[in-house]
Every structure is written in C-alpha cells, then in structure tokens.
Amino acid sequence: AIKFQLKNLLLLMPGENISDPSFGCGLKRYLFLGQNENLSPIKQVIKSQINTYLPFFDFLDIEIDLSNIEYSSLTVKIQFEISSMKISDALEVTIEL
C-alpha cells in the first residue's frame, strides 16, 4: 500500500486529482531535461509532496537517473524507512514517453 501511494504521488500531474489539485509530482514533465541539468528542483518537488501527503516516513533517499534521457526515459528511486512499523524498502519508478 505504501509503494502504491508513493507511485501514485510521483506519477499524477498536479490538477489531475479533482479533490486536491495540488496533489502529484507530475514526473513526465521532467522527461525533456538534459543530462547536465540541476536535479535539485525535481528532488525538492518530490520531498515537498511526500512531506505534505505522506508524512510518516522517518528516512527518505531520492535518486534520479537521467542517463537514458535520449530514449525519453527517467528513473526515480526512493529508499524509505518507517521506524514505527519496522519497514525499510525501496521503490523504483521509470517514466517513458
């Protein structure tokens, strides 16, 4: 359920969720960044959305891979931990055109 919620948050475009138009990272819009682009704005959007909508994580590490950008592909890997539930896991999402 946690991975589903994270994936949903990453993939939905802001405005796509009618009940909360601010919900979603909209990662598809970042597909056209160059490999040398600064990734901190993407990470900040992800962290902000997670802190707002899924604030139960004790640890988050976000990695973004643009190495396949020439093939219109972007990969986001999030390692997370929820101490109270003794959960430590990771989610990897690849977005393609």
PDB file of C-alpha atoms in Angstrom:
ATOM      1  CA  ALA A   1       0.000   0.000   0.000  1.00  0.00           C
ATOM      2  CA  ILE A   2       2.872   2.386   0.791  1.00  0.00           C
ATOM      3  CA  LYS A   3       4.544   1.772  -2.563  1.00  0.00           C
ATOM      4  CA  PHE A   4       1.231   2.273  -4.344  1.00  0.00           C
ATOM      5  CA  GLN A   5       0.738   5.624  -2.592  1.00  0.00           C
ATOM      6  CA  LEU A   6       4.287   6.733  -3.446  1.00  0.00           C
ATOM      7  CA  LYS A   7       3.967   5.689  -7.078  1.00  0.00           C
ATOM      8  CA  ASN A   8       0.615   7.444  -7.375  1.00  0.00           C
ATOM      9  CA  LEU A   9       2.102  10.627  -5.901  1.00  0.00           C
ATOM     10  CA  LEU A  10       5.051  10.527  -8.329  1.00  0.00           C
ATOM     11  CA  LEU A  11       3.069   9.867 -11.487  1.00  0.00           C
ATOM     12  CA  LEU A  12      -0.010  12.071 -11.105  1.00  0.00           C
ATOM     13  CA  MET A  13       0.175  15.544 -12.594  1.00  0.00           C
ATOM     14  CA  PRO A  14      -0.883  18.421 -10.352  1.00  0.00           C
ATOM     15  CA  GLY A  15      -4.526  19.121 -11.171  1.00  0.00           C
ATOM     16  CA  GLU A  16      -5.260  15.517 -12.153  1.00  0.00           C
ATOM     17  CA  ASN A  17      -6.761  14.701  -8.747  1.00  0.00           C
ATOM     18  CA  ILE A  18     -10.040  16.625  -8.692  1.00  0.00           C
ATOM     19  CA  SER A  19     -10.389  16.564  -4.906  1.00  0.00           C
ATOM     20  CA  ASP A  20      -6.899  18.076  -4.418  1.00  0.00           C
ATOM     21  CA  PRO A  21      -5.438  19.899  -7.440  1.00  0.00           C
ATOM     22  CA  SER A  22      -2.076  20.340  -5.680  1.00  0.00           C
ATOM     23  CA  PHE A  23      -1.545  16.573  -5.333  1.00  0.00           C
ATOM     24  CA  GLY A  24       1.112  14.985  -7.558  1.00  0.00           C
ATOM     25  CA  CYS A  25       4.676  15.437  -8.770  1.00  0.00           C
ATOM     26  CA  GLY A  26       3.983  15.052 -12.489  1.00  0.00           C
ATOM     27  CA  LEU A  27       7.325  13.436 -13.286  1.00  0.00           C
ATOM     28  CA  LYS A  28       6.522  13.173 -17.011  1.00  0.00           C
ATOM     29  CA  ARG A  29       7.076  16.901 -17.391  1.00  0.00           C
ATOM     30  CA  TYR A  30      10.750  16.390 -16.484  1.00  0.00           C
ATOM     31  CA  LEU A  31      11.463  13.932 -19.313  1.00  0.00           C
ATOM     32  CA  PHE A  32      12.925  16.631 -21.519  1.00  0.00           C
ATOM     33  CA  LEU A  33      15.640  17.794 -19.148  1.00  0.00           C
ATOM     34  CA  GLY A  34      19.218  17.425 -20.320  1.00  0.00           C
ATOM     35  CA  GLN A  35      21.634  15.065 -18.581  1.00  0.00           C
ATOM     36  CA  ASN A  36      23.559  18.012 -17.156  1.00  0.00           C
ATOM     37  CA  GLU A  37      20.500  19.715 -15.654  1.00  0.00           C
ATOM     38  CA  ASN A  38      20.308  20.501 -11.958  1.00  0.00           C
ATOM     39  CA  LEU A  39      18.181  17.764 -10.370  1.00  0.00           C
ATOM     40  CA  SER A  40      17.587  19.524  -7.055  1.00  0.00           C
ATOM     41  CA  PRO A  41      14.270  21.146  -8.177  1.00  0.00           C
ATOM     42  CA  ILE A  42      12.868  17.689  -9.040  1.00  0.00           C
ATOM     43  CA  LYS A  43      14.019  16.285  -5.706  1.00  0.00           C
ATOM     44  CA  GLN A  44      12.523  19.280  -3.908  1.00  0.00           C
ATOM     45  CA  VAL A  45       9.134  18.742  -5.584  1.00  0.00           C
ATOM     46  CA  ILE A  46       9.195  15.064  -4.595  1.00  0.00           C
ATOM     47  CA  LYS A  47      10.225  15.798  -0.994  1.00  0.00           C
ATOM     48  CA  SER A  48       7.637  18.557  -0.653  1.00  0.00           C
ATOM     49  CA  GLN A  49       4.832  16.336  -1.963  1.00  0.00           C
ATOM     50  CA  ILE A  50       5.865  13.443   0.298  1.00  0.00           C
ATOM     51  CA  ASN A  51       6.109  15.715   3.355  1.00  0.00           C
ATOM     52  CA  THR A  52       2.643  17.103   2.613  1.00  0.00           C
ATOM     53  CA  TYR A  53       0.758  13.947   1.655  1.00  0.00           C
ATOM     54  CA  LEU A  54       2.770  11.047   3.112  1.00  0.00           C
ATOM     55  CA  PRO A  55       4.423  12.499   6.244  1.00  0.00           C
ATOM     56  CA  PHE A  56       5.001   9.174   8.008  1.00  0.00           C
ATOM     57  CA  PHE A  57       8.499   8.402   6.654  1.00  0.00           C
ATOM     58  CA  ASP A  58      11.437   8.597   9.060  1.00  0.00           C
ATOM     59  CA  PHE A  59      14.042   8.345   6.301  1.00  0.00           C
ATOM     60  CA  LEU A  60      13.967   9.143   2.579  1.00  0.00           C
ATOM     61  CA  ASP A  61      16.702   8.969  -0.024  1.00  0.00           C
ATOM     62  CA  ILE A  62      15.800  10.077  -3.543  1.00  0.00           C
ATOM     63  CA  GLU A  63      17.935   9.244  -6.582  1.00  0.00           C
ATOM     64  CA  ILE A  64      17.146  10.428 -10.091  1.00  0.00           C
ATOM     65  CA  ASP A  65      18.690   8.816 -13.151  1.00  0.00           C
ATOM     66  CA  LEU A  66      18.605  10.742 -16.421  1.00  0.00           C
ATOM     67  CA  SER A  67      21.164   8.514 -18.171  1.00  0.00           C
ATOM     68  CA  ASN A  68      18.524   7.206 -20.604  1.00  0.00           C
ATOM     69  CA  ILE A  69      17.094  10.633 -21.366  1.00  0.00           C
ATOM     70  CA  GLU A  70      17.972  10.208 -25.055  1.00  0.00           C
ATOM     71  CA  TYR A  71      15.496   7.329 -25.046  1.00  0.00           C
ATOM     72  CA  SER A  72      12.899   9.542 -23.298  1.00  0.00           C
ATOM     73  CA  SER A  73      13.262   7.716 -20.000  1.00  0.00           C
ATOM     74  CA  LEU A  74      13.613   8.983 -16.433  1.00  0.00           C
ATOM     75  CA  THR A  75      14.090   6.748 -13.377  1.00  0.00           C
ATOM     76  CA  VAL A  76      13.401   7.760  -9.784  1.00  0.00           C
ATOM     77  CA  LYS A  77      14.447   5.514  -6.916  1.00  0.00           C
ATOM     78  CA  ILE A  78      13.227   6.242  -3.401  1.00  0.00           C
ATOM     79  CA  GLN A  79      14.576   4.367  -0.408  1.00  0.00           C
ATOM     80  CA  PHE A  80      12.416   4.805   2.658  1.00  0.00           C
ATOM     81  CA  GLU A  81      12.044   3.760   6.258  1.00  0.00           C
ATOM     82  CA  ILE A  82       9.157   3.825   8.697  1.00  0.00           C
ATOM     83  CA  SER A  83      10.626   3.008  12.110  1.00  0.00           C
ATOM     84  CA  SER A  84       7.351   2.546  13.968  1.00  0.00           C
ATOM     85  CA  MET A  85       6.306  -0.204  11.538  1.00  0.00           C
ATOM     86  CA  LYS A  86       9.849  -1.589  11.117  1.00  0.00           C
ATOM     87  CA  ILE A  87       9.616  -1.111   7.354  1.00  0.00           C
ATOM     88  CA  SER A  88      12.659  -0.417   5.220  1.00  0.00           C
ATOM     89  CA  ASP A  89      12.178  -0.699   1.462  1.00  0.00           C
ATOM     90  CA  ALA A  90      12.676   0.999  -1.885  1.00  0.00           C
ATOM     91  CA  LEU A  91      10.559   1.951  -4.865  1.00  0.00           C
ATOM     92  CA  GLU A  92      11.873   2.438  -8.378  1.00  0.00           C
ATOM     93  CA  VAL A  93       9.718   4.130 -10.997  1.00  0.00           C
ATOM     94  CA  THR A  94      10.686   4.585 -14.636  1.00  0.00           C
ATOM     95  CA  ILE A  95       8.791   7.098 -16.718  1.00  0.00           C
ATOM     96  CA  GLU A  96       8.878   6.787 -20.504  1.00  0.00           C
ATOM     97  CA  LEU A  97       7.193   8.519 -23.379  1.00  0.00           C
TER      98      LEU A  97
END
